[in-house]
Short mmCIF file of C-alpha atoms in Angstrom, two decimals:
data_model
loop_
_atom_site.label_atom_id
_atom_site.label_comp_id
_atom_site.label_asym_id
_atom_site.label_seq_id
_atom_site.Cartn_x
_atom_site.Cartn_y
_atom_site.Cartn_z
CA LYS E 168 -31.16 27.73 -1.48
CA GLU E 169 -28.06 25.81 -1.09
CA VAL E 170 -25.70 25.00 -3.98
CA GLN E 171 -22.33 23.66 -3.74
CA ILE E 172 -19.66 21.95 -5.56
CA ASN E 173 -19.94 18.25 -4.88
CA GLN E 174 -17.15 16.44 -6.71
CA VAL E 175 -14.28 17.20 -9.20
CA GLU E 176 -12.67 14.47 -11.47
CA TYR E 177 -9.64 15.21 -13.49
CA LEU E 178 -6.60 13.72 -14.14
CA ASP E 179 -3.68 15.04 -11.69
CA SER E 180 -0.74 14.12 -14.36
CA THR E 181 -1.20 13.92 -17.87
CA TYR E 182 1.02 14.37 -21.06
CA LEU E 183 1.50 16.90 -23.80
CA ASN E 184 -1.22 18.18 -25.74
CA ARG E 185 -3.62 15.56 -25.26
CA GLU E 186 -6.99 16.08 -24.28
CA GLU E 187 -8.04 16.31 -20.92
CA VAL E 188 -11.43 17.45 -19.15
CA VAL E 189 -12.05 18.33 -15.82
CA ASN E 190 -15.88 17.56 -14.50
CA VAL E 191 -17.62 19.35 -11.89
CA LEU E 192 -20.19 17.60 -10.19
CA ILE E 193 -22.70 20.57 -8.36
CA GLN E 194 -25.58 19.49 -6.09
CA SER E 195 -28.10 22.36 -5.77
CA ASN E 196 -31.65 21.67 -3.45
CA VAL E 197 -33.43 24.32 -5.87
CA GLU E 198 -33.66 25.13 -9.85
CA ALA E 199 -31.33 28.19 -9.95
CA ARG E 200 -29.07 30.29 -12.00
CA ALA E 201 -25.80 29.92 -11.73
CA MET E 202 -22.09 31.08 -13.37
CA VAL E 203 -19.18 28.59 -13.07
CA SER E 204 -15.74 29.57 -13.54
CA LEU E 205 -11.63 27.24 -14.45
CA SER E 206 -9.21 29.54 -13.53
CA LYS E 207 -5.53 28.51 -14.11
CA ASN E 208 -2.87 29.92 -11.86
CA ASN E 209 -5.28 32.45 -10.78
CA GLU E 210 -6.60 33.86 -14.41
CA VAL E 211 -9.63 32.65 -15.31
CA ILE E 212 -10.04 30.87 -18.41
CA GLY E 213 -13.25 29.51 -19.08
CA GLU E 214 -17.08 29.94 -17.55
CA HIS E 215 -20.69 28.35 -17.78
CA ALA E 216 -23.51 29.84 -17.34
CA VAL E 217 -25.68 27.05 -15.97
CA SER E 218 -29.35 26.42 -15.59
CA LEU E 219 -29.53 24.05 -12.48
CA THR E 220 -32.08 21.46 -11.68
CA LYS E 221 -32.69 20.24 -8.26
CA GLY E 222 -30.63 17.28 -7.38
CA PHE E 223 -26.86 16.84 -9.29
CA ASN E 224 -25.95 18.48 -12.55
CA ILE E 225 -22.08 18.04 -14.25
CA VAL E 226 -20.42 21.12 -15.88
CA ASN E 227 -17.12 20.45 -17.52
CA PHE E 228 -14.57 22.21 -19.02
CA ASP E 229 -11.53 21.99 -21.24
CA LEU E 230 -8.12 22.18 -19.69
CA ASP E 231 -5.04 23.32 -21.31
CA THR E 232 -1.91 20.48 -22.02
CA GLU E 233 -0.05 22.88 -24.35
CA VAL E 234 2.86 23.67 -21.99
CA ALA E 235 4.39 21.03 -19.78
CA GLY E 236 4.74 22.39 -16.39
CA VAL E 237 2.78 22.02 -12.83
CA PHE E 238 -0.37 23.93 -12.81
CA ASP E 239 -2.75 24.95 -10.10
CA TYR E 240 -6.15 25.16 -11.02
CA THR E 241 -9.65 26.62 -9.41
CA VAL E 242 -13.41 25.94 -10.13
CA THR E 243 -15.62 28.15 -8.28
CA ILE E 244 -19.48 28.18 -8.06
CA SER E 245 -21.00 31.55 -7.57
CA CYS E 246 -25.09 31.99 -7.00
CA ASP E 247 -27.45 34.71 -5.72
CA ASP E 248 -28.93 33.88 -2.25
CA ASP E 249 -26.89 31.03 -1.73
CA THR E 250 -26.55 29.59 1.75
CA SER E 251 -22.97 29.47 2.12
CA GLU E 252 -20.40 29.80 0.09
CA PHE E 253 -17.81 28.31 1.84
CA ASN E 254 -18.30 24.99 -0.56
CA ASN E 255 -18.25 26.91 -3.51
CA SER E 256 -14.80 26.53 -4.85
CA TYR E 257 -12.38 23.71 -5.77
CA GLN E 258 -8.85 24.01 -5.64
CA PHE E 259 -6.69 21.21 -7.59
CA ILE E 260 -3.54 20.68 -9.95
CA GLN E 261 -2.72 18.80 -12.77
CA SER E 262 1.01 18.42 -14.04
CA VAL E 263 1.79 18.29 -17.71
CA THR E 264 4.99 16.29 -18.67
CA GLU E 265 6.43 16.94 -22.05
CA LYS E 266 6.86 13.43 -23.32
CA THR E 267 6.23 9.69 -21.94
CA ASN E 268 9.31 7.59 -20.61
CA VAL E 269 9.32 3.85 -22.02
CA LEU E 270 11.18 1.14 -21.15
CA PHE E 271 11.05 -1.70 -24.27
CA ILE E 272 11.85 -4.76 -23.60
CA SER E 273 12.06 -7.62 -26.49
CA ASP E 274 14.13 -10.75 -27.61
CA LEU E 275 13.36 -9.53 -31.22
CA LYS E 276 15.02 -6.84 -33.45
CA GLU E 277 11.84 -6.66 -35.85
CA ASP E 278 9.86 -5.51 -33.02
CA LYS E 279 12.19 -2.35 -31.95
CA LYS E 280 11.32 -0.92 -35.84
CA VAL E 281 7.71 -1.37 -34.80
CA ALA E 282 8.06 0.44 -31.76
CA GLU E 283 9.73 2.98 -33.14
CA THR E 284 6.74 3.87 -35.55
CA LEU E 285 3.95 3.59 -32.61
CA TYR E 286 6.16 6.16 -30.49
CA ALA E 287 7.50 8.11 -33.02
CA ASP E 288 7.99 11.36 -31.47
CA SER E 289 5.78 11.54 -28.95
CA SER E 290 7.73 9.34 -26.18
CA VAL E 291 11.53 9.01 -25.14
CA VAL E 292 11.90 4.87 -25.35
CA ASP E 293 15.03 2.82 -23.90
CA PHE E 294 15.04 -0.04 -25.68
CA TYR E 295 16.90 -3.45 -24.39
CA VAL E 296 16.77 -5.78 -27.55
CA ALA E 297 18.34 -8.81 -27.02
CA ASN E 298 20.19 -7.54 -23.56
CA PRO E 299 19.53 -9.37 -20.54
CA LYS E 300 20.69 -6.66 -18.94
CA VAL E 301 17.99 -4.62 -18.31
CA PRO E 302 17.64 -2.00 -15.06
CA PHE E 303 16.20 -3.82 -12.40
CA THR E 304 15.72 -1.50 -8.98
CA VAL E 305 13.03 0.30 -8.09
CA GLU E 306 15.04 3.07 -8.39
CA GLU E 307 16.10 2.25 -12.08
CA LEU E 308 12.91 1.45 -13.48
CA ALA E 309 10.52 4.75 -11.44
CA GLN E 310 11.85 7.09 -14.29
CA TYR E 311 9.48 5.40 -16.82
CA ASP E 312 6.24 5.82 -17.18
CA GLU E 313 5.80 2.66 -19.14
CA TYR E 314 6.74 -0.61 -19.66
CA ILE E 315 6.69 -3.16 -22.50
CA LEU E 316 7.24 -6.91 -22.84
CA SER E 317 7.52 -7.35 -26.04
CA ASN E 318 7.91 -11.14 -27.14
CA VAL E 319 10.61 -12.13 -24.43
CA ASP E 320 11.35 -14.54 -22.27
CA VAL E 321 11.83 -12.99 -18.82
CA ARG E 322 13.66 -15.56 -17.18
CA ASN E 323 16.51 -14.85 -19.67
CA LEU E 324 16.60 -11.64 -18.01
CA SER E 325 19.60 -10.73 -15.53
CA ASN E 326 18.23 -10.32 -12.31
CA SER E 327 15.14 -11.67 -13.30
CA LEU E 328 13.11 -11.94 -10.14
CA GLN E 329 14.04 -8.70 -8.52
CA PHE E 330 13.29 -6.82 -11.75
CA LEU E 331 9.40 -8.60 -11.52
CA GLN E 332 9.38 -7.33 -7.77
CA SER E 333 10.46 -4.15 -8.47
CA LEU E 334 8.03 -3.38 -11.67
CA ASP E 335 5.61 -4.68 -9.48
CA ILE E 336 5.84 -2.42 -7.07
CA CYS E 337 6.11 0.32 -10.19
CA VAL E 338 2.84 -0.55 -11.30
CA SER E 339 0.71 -1.39 -8.15
CA GLU E 340 2.30 1.08 -5.97
CA PHE E 341 3.27 4.02 -8.59
CA GLY E 342 0.39 3.71 -10.96
CA LYS E 343 2.68 2.91 -14.03
CA SER E 344 1.55 0.94 -16.87
CA LEU E 345 2.51 -2.19 -18.34
CA ILE E 346 2.16 -3.68 -21.26
CA THR E 347 2.51 -7.03 -22.75
CA ILE E 348 2.79 -7.87 -26.40
CA GLY E 349 2.69 -11.26 -28.25
CA ASN E 350 4.87 -14.54 -26.43
CA THR E 351 5.60 -13.88 -22.70
CA TYR E 352 5.90 -17.35 -21.99
CA ILE E 353 3.37 -17.21 -19.39
CA GLN E 354 1.01 -20.03 -21.44
CA SER E 355 3.72 -22.72 -21.23
CA ASP E 356 3.14 -25.98 -19.36
CA GLU E 357 6.74 -24.54 -17.36
CA LYS E 358 4.68 -22.05 -15.79
CA LYS E 359 3.28 -24.27 -13.12
CA THR E 360 7.16 -25.03 -11.59
CA ASP E 361 8.60 -21.74 -12.19
CA GLU E 362 8.90 -19.11 -10.16
CA THR E 363 9.63 -15.99 -12.44
CA LEU E 364 6.70 -16.86 -15.05
CA ASN E 365 4.33 -17.53 -12.40
CA MET E 366 5.29 -13.74 -11.02
CA LEU E 367 4.69 -12.44 -13.94
CA SER E 368 1.44 -14.05 -14.50
CA SER E 369 0.31 -13.01 -11.46
CA MET E 370 0.61 -9.46 -12.68
CA LEU E 371 -1.56 -9.31 -15.09
CA PRO E 372 -5.52 -9.09 -15.24
CA VAL E 373 -6.23 -11.76 -17.87
CA LYS E 374 -5.36 -15.46 -17.29
CA TYR E 375 -5.67 -17.90 -19.93
CA GLY E 376 -5.18 -21.76 -20.02
CA ASN E 377 -2.02 -23.26 -21.49
CA ASP E 378 -4.02 -23.57 -25.12
CA ASP E 379 -5.13 -20.77 -26.98
CA GLN E 380 -7.76 -23.17 -28.53
CA ASP E 381 -9.56 -23.63 -25.20
CA ASN E 382 -13.14 -22.28 -24.58
CA LYS E 383 -13.45 -19.00 -22.79
CA VAL E 384 -15.90 -17.57 -20.05
CA VAL E 385 -15.80 -13.92 -19.90
CA ALA E 386 -17.78 -12.08 -17.29
CA ILE E 387 -18.55 -8.74 -16.83
CA VAL E 388 -19.35 -7.37 -14.08
CA LEU E 389 -20.93 -3.80 -13.35
CA ASP E 390 -20.60 -1.87 -10.25
CA ILE E 391 -24.60 -0.20 -9.56
CA SER E 392 -23.21 1.64 -6.22
CA ARG E 393 -24.84 4.84 -6.07
CA SER E 394 -21.46 6.58 -7.42
CA MET E 395 -22.74 5.14 -10.88
CA GLU E 396 -24.98 7.62 -11.52
CA ASN E 397 -22.52 10.52 -11.15
CA LEU E 398 -21.05 11.77 -14.35
CA TYR E 399 -22.81 9.20 -16.27
CA ARG E 400 -20.42 5.85 -15.13
CA MET E 401 -23.05 3.46 -16.09
CA GLN E 402 -23.92 4.57 -19.34
CA MET E 403 -19.90 4.93 -20.21
CA ALA E 404 -19.56 1.04 -18.22
CA LYS E 405 -22.53 -0.28 -20.43
CA THR E 406 -21.29 1.48 -23.48
CA ALA E 407 -17.68 -0.40 -22.78
CA ALA E 408 -19.07 -3.05 -21.86
CA LYS E 409 -21.03 -3.90 -25.53
#
């Protein structure tokens, strides 16, 4: 009789009052009754009595994001007559940040008004509107969680190439978010010869033709490896695809 915690899925960092869960994948070689508990900073905050089926089972807990800070969690499963208890617990850490830090760059003053309404009190936003002197080093950009380029021609920014190089590092290596809104000039014919526009275009996951009226072909590829069987991933992928 062997019961074990096979995998735990969660976000290692989130923001204040966001809904967050931890999904616990439990593997059992028999049908069994078990108790699964979640502790936060050594205090039990949730328990589930579960009936395990033979194979994989999923149990989830809500995580507490009402207070900012860094928190230690432990998931534990207990089952009578379990052969080994060395694989019955899993520890993880989640950090909760009070507010998202956002860098907003635009050429249009109207965009700032919309962004202020959108983010309201949920984020701290630094606005650079019609101001080419934006932060451009990795050290300066790394303090932000999200970057928004809204109707802006990056070629007009001071140190534009270094800005994009640093931005690429923050997004691809540090996991920051990049959002583009409106016209970023990457669909213009100048992109073919302009190094700056080419660099921005290469950072974005979706590529379109120069003409908005061009026909588009979209292919959606779904991973069907074994890991997609866990935590309803295939079901969620199909729903998202539809």
